[in-house]
Short mmCIF file of C-alpha atoms and ligand atoms in Angstrom, two decimals:
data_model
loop_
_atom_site.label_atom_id
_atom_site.label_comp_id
_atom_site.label_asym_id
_atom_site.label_seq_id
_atom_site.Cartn_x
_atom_site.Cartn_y
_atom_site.Cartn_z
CA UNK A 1 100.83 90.17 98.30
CA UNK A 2 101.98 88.30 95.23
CA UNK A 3 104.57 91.70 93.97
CA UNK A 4 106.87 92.87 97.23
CA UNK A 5 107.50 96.15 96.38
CA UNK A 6 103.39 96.76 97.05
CA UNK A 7 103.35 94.88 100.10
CA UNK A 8 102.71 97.26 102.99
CA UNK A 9 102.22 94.43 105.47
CA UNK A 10 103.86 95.72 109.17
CA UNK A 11 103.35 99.94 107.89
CA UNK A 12 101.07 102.41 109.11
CA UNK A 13 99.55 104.16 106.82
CA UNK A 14 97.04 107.62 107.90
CA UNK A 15 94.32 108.44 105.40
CA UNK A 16 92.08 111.70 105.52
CA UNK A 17 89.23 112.51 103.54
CA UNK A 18 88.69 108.69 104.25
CA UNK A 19 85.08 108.70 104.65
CA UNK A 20 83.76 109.06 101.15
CA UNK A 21 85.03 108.30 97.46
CA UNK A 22 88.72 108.46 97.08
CA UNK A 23 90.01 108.50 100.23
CA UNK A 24 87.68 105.74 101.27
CA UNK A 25 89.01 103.62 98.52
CA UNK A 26 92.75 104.27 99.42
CA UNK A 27 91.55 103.10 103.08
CA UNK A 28 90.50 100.18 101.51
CA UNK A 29 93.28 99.35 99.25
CA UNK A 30 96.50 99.94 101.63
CA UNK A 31 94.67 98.09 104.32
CA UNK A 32 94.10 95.22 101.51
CA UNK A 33 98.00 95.39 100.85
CA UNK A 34 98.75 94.87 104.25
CA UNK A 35 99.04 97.98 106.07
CA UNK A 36 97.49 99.16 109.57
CA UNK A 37 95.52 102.10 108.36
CA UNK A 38 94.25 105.22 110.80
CA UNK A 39 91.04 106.58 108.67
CA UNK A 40 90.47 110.14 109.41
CA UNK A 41 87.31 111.99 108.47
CA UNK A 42 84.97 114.73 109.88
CA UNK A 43 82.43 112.47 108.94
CA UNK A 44 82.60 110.06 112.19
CA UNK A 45 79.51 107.29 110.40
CA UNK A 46 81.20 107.62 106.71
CA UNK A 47 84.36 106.30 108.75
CA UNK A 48 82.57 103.40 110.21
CA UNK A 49 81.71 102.26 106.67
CA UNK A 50 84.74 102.29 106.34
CA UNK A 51 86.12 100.56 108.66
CA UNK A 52 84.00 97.93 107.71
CA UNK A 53 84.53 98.08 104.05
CA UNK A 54 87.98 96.89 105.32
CA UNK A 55 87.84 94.63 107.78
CA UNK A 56 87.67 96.26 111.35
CA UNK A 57 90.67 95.02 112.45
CA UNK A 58 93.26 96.27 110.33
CA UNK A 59 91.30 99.99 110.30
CA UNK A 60 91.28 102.45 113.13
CA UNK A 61 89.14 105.57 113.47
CA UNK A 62 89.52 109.11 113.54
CA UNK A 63 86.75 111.64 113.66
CA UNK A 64 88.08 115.17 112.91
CA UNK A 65 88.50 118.07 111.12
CA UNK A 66 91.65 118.46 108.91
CA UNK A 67 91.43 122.10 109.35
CA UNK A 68 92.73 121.97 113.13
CA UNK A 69 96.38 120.81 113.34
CA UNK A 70 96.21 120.07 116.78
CA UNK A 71 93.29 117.45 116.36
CA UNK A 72 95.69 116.22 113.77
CA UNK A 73 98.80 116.02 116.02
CA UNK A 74 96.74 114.25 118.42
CA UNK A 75 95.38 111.59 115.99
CA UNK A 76 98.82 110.70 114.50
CA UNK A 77 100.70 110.43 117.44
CA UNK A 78 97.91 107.69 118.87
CA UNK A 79 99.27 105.55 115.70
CA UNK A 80 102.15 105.08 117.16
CA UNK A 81 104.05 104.92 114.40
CA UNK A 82 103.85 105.85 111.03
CA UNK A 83 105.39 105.02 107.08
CA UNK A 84 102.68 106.31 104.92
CA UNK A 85 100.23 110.03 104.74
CA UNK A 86 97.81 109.70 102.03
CA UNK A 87 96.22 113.74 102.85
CA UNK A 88 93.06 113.07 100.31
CA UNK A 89 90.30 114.93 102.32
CA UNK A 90 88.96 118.42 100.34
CA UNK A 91 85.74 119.73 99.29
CA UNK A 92 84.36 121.40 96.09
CA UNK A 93 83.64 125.26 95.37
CA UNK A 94 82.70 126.47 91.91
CA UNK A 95 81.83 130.28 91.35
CA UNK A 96 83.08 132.66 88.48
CA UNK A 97 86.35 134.94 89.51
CA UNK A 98 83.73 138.01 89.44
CA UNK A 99 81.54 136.19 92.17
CA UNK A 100 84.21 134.82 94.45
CA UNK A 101 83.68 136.28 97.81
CA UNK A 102 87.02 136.39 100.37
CA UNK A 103 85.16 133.52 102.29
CA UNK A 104 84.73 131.62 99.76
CA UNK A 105 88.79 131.55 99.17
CA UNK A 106 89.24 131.38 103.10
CA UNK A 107 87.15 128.03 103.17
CA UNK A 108 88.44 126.06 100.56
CA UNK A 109 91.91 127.32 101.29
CA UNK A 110 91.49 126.10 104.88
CA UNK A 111 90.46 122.65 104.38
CA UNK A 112 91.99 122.04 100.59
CA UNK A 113 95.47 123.49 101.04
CA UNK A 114 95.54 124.05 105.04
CA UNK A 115 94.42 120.84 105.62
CA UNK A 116 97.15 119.11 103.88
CA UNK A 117 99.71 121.36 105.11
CA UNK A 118 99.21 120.22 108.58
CA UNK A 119 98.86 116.64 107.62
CA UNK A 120 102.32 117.07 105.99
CA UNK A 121 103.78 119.03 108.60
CA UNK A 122 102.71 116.63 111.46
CA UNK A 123 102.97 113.68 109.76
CA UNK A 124 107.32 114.35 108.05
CA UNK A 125 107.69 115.77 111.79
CA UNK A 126 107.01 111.91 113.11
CA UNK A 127 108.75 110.17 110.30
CA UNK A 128 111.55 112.22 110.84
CA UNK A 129 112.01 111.43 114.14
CA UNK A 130 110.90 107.81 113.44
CA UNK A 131 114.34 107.64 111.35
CA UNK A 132 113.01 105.28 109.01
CA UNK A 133 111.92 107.26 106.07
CA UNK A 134 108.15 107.39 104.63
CA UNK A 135 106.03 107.97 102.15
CA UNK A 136 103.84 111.11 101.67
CA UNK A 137 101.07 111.35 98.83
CA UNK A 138 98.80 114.50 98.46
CA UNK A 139 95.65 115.15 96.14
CA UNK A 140 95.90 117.56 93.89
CA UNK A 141 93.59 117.73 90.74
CA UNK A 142 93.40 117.94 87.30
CA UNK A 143 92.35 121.86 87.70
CA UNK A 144 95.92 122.55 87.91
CA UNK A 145 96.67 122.08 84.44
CA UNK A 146 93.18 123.66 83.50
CA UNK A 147 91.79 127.18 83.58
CA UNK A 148 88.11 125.31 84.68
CA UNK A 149 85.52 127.55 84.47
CA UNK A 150 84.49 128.21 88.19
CA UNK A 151 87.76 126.84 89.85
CA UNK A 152 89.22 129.55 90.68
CA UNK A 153 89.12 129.02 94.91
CA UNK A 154 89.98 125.16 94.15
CA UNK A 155 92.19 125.45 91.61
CA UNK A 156 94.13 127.70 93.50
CA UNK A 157 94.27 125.72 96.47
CA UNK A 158 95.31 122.71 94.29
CA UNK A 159 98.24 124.09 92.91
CA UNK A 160 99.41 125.55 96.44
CA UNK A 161 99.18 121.30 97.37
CA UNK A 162 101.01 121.09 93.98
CA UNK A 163 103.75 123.22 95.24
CA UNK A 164 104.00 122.37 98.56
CA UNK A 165 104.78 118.53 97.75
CA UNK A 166 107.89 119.98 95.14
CA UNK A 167 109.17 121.84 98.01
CA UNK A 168 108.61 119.44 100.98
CA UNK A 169 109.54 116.63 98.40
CA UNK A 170 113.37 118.51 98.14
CA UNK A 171 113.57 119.20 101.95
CA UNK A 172 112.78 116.15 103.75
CA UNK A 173 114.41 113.46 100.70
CA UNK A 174 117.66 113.40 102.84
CA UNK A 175 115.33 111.77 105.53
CA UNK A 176 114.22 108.88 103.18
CA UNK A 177 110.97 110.76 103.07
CA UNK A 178 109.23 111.16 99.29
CA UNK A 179 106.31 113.46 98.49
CA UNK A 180 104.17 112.74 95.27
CA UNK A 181 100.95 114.52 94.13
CA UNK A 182 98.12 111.98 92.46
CA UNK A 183 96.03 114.89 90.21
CA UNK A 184 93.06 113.01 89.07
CA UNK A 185 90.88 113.72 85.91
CA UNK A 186 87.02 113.54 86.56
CA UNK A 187 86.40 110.66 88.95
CA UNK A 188 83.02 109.71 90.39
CA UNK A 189 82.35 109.96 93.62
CA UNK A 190 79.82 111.89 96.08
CA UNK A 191 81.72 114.95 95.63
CA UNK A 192 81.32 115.05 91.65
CA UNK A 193 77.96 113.42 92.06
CA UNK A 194 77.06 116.89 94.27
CA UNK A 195 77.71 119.11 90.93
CA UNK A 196 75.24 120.43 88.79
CA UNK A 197 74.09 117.36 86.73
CA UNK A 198 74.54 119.53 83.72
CA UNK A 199 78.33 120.13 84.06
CA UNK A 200 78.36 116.32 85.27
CA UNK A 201 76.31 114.89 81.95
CA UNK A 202 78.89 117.62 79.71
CA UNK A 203 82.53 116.33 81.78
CA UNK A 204 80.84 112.71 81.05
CA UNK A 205 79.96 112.68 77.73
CA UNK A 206 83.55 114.77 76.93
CA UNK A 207 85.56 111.69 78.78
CA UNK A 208 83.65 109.32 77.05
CA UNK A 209 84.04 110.48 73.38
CA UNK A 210 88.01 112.63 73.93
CA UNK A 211 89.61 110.95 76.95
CA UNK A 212 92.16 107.96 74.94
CA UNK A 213 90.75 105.51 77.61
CA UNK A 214 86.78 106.54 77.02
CA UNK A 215 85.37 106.66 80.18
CA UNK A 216 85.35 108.64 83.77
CA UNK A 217 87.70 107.50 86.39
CA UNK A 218 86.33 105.89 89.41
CA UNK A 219 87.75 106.03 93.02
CA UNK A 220 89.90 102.65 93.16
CA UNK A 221 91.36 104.23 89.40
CA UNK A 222 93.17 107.02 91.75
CA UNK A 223 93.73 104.70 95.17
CA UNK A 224 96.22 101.85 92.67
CA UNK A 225 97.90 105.25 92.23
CA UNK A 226 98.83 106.14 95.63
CA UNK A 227 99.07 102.61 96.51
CA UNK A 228 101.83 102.45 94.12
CA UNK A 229 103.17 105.78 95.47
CA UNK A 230 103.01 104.99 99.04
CA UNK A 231 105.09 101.62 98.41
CA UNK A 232 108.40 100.39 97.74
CA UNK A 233 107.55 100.36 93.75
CA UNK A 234 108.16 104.05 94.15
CA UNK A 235 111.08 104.07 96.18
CA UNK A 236 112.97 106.27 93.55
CA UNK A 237 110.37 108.31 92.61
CA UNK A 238 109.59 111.48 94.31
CA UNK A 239 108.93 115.18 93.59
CA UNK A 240 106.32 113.84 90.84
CA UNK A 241 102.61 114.50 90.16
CA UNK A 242 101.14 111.13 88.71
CA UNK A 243 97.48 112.10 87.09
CA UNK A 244 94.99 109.51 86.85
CA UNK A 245 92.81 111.19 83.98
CA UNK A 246 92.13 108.72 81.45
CA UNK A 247 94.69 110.27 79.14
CA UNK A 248 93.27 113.78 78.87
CA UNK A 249 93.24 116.64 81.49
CA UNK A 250 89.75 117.59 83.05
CA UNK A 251 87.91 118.79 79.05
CA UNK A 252 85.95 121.24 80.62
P1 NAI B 301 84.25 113.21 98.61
O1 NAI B 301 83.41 114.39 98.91
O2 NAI B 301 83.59 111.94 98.22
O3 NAI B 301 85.22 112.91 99.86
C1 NAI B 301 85.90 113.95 100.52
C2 NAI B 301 86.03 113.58 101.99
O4 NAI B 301 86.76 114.62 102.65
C3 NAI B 301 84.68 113.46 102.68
O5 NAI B 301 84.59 112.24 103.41
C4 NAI B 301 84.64 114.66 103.62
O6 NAI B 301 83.91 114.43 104.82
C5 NAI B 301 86.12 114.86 103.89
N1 NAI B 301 86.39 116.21 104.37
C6 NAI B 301 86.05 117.38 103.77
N2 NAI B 301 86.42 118.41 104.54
C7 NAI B 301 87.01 117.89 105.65
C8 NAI B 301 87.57 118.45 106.83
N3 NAI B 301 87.61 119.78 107.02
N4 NAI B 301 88.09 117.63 107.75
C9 NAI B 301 88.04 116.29 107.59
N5 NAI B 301 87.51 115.69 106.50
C10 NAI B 301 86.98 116.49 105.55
O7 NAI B 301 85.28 113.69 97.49
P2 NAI B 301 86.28 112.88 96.53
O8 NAI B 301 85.80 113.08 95.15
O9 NAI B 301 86.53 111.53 97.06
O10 NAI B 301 87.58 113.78 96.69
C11 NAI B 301 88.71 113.38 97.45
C12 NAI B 301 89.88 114.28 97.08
O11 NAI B 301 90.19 114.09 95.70
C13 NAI B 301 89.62 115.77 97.26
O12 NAI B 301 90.78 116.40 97.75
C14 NAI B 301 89.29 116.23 95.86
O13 NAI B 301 89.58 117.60 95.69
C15 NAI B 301 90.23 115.35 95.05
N6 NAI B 301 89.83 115.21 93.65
C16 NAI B 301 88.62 114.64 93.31
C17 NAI B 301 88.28 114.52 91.98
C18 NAI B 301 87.00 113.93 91.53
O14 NAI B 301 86.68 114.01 90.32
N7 NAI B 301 86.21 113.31 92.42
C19 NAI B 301 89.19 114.98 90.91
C20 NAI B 301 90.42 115.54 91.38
C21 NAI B 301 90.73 115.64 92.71
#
């Protein structure tokens, strides 16, 4: 790695949502910078892509579901040990407040703030007991600094991952342990390329003519971010939200 501080050579590093788009790509990235990385997906072929993607050896599979903590506990305590969580696996849900049915809340709570609870939980309980501090990165979005028309379930759930990396950030610091938030602007990937191609073709053209940088973000834009977070280059930072949005927030 030709700058230290990004090296992650002899760290383990757990990934979920690591099947698709961004997670996939921070897979790919901290196994490029040297880490051992434990993929975990419910989306068992997505992962072998994956895995290949990166090189098989340096990548290890996990099939599950991020909304059952003890298939969690199971899968990181097979790594053996571990220095870095990146929790990036969510899903989508867009419906006006005066639609939103309870289980519409209940399922993107479970798997968009629940999910990365867990992963947090589990993962600061290891590196505590590891002794050897870690790094802890969690997805939030760009809908937390938005109303967004339809996010109410998501946007909600978002700023509940928001808050939870502020709070775990201040208690597990004394350990060495930091906890930053990447909230990224519109990037593509199969979960934006799932949404009605007329909100796609507005968020598009909007990025393109009022984000500073022009253009959508695409998933290796938000995995340089929690590369950067899960190394030594951010050994003083923690707490922080970093958002990877072109320069705007989501102009929808
Ligand atoms: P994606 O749909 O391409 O990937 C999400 C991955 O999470 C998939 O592989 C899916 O199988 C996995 N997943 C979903 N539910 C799961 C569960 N219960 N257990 C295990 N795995 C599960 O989506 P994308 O765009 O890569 O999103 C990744 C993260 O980034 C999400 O948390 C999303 O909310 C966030 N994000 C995405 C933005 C975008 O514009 N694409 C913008 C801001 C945040």
């Amino acid at each position: 790695m030709a700058v230290k501080a990004y090296d992650l050579s002899g760290r383990t590093a757990f990934v979920t949502g690591a099947a698709s788009g961004i997670g996939r790509a921070c897979a790919v990235l901290l196994a490029e910078a040297g880490a051992t990385v434990h993929a975990a997906d419910r989306d068992a072929r997505g992962l072998e892509d994956t895995a290949a993607l990166a090189g098989r050896e340096s990548v290890r599979v996990h099939p599950l579901d991020v909304t059952d903590r003890t298939q969690l506990r199971r899968a990181l305590a097979s790594c053996g040990r571990l220095d870095v969580l990146a929790a990036v696996a969510g899903i989508m849900h867009s419906s006006p407040v005066l639609e939103t049915r309870d289980e519409d809340l209940d399922r993107v709570w479970a798997v968009n703030f629940k999910g990365v609870l867990y992963a947090c939980q589990e993962a600061a309980g290891l590196m505590i007991g590891q002794g050897s501090g870690g790094s802890i990165v969690t997805m939030a979005s760009g809908a937390v600094d938005t109303g967004g028309a339809g996010l109410l379930c998501y946007g909600v759930a978002k700023a509940a991952v928001v808050q939870l990396t502020k709070t775990l950030a201040t208690e597990v610091g004394p350990h060495g342990i930091r906890v930053n938030a990447v909230a990224p602007g519109w990037v593509r990937t199969p979960m934006t390329d799932r949404s009605d191609p007329a909100a796609q073709a507005r968020v598009e053209s909007s990025m393109t003519r009022l984000a500073p940088l022009g253009r959508v973000g695409e998933p290796e834009d938000v995995a340089h971010a929690v590369l950067y977070l899960a190394s030594d280059a951010s050994a003083f930072v923690t707490g922080q939200i970093l958002r990877p949005n072109g320069g705007v927030a989501m102009p929808w």
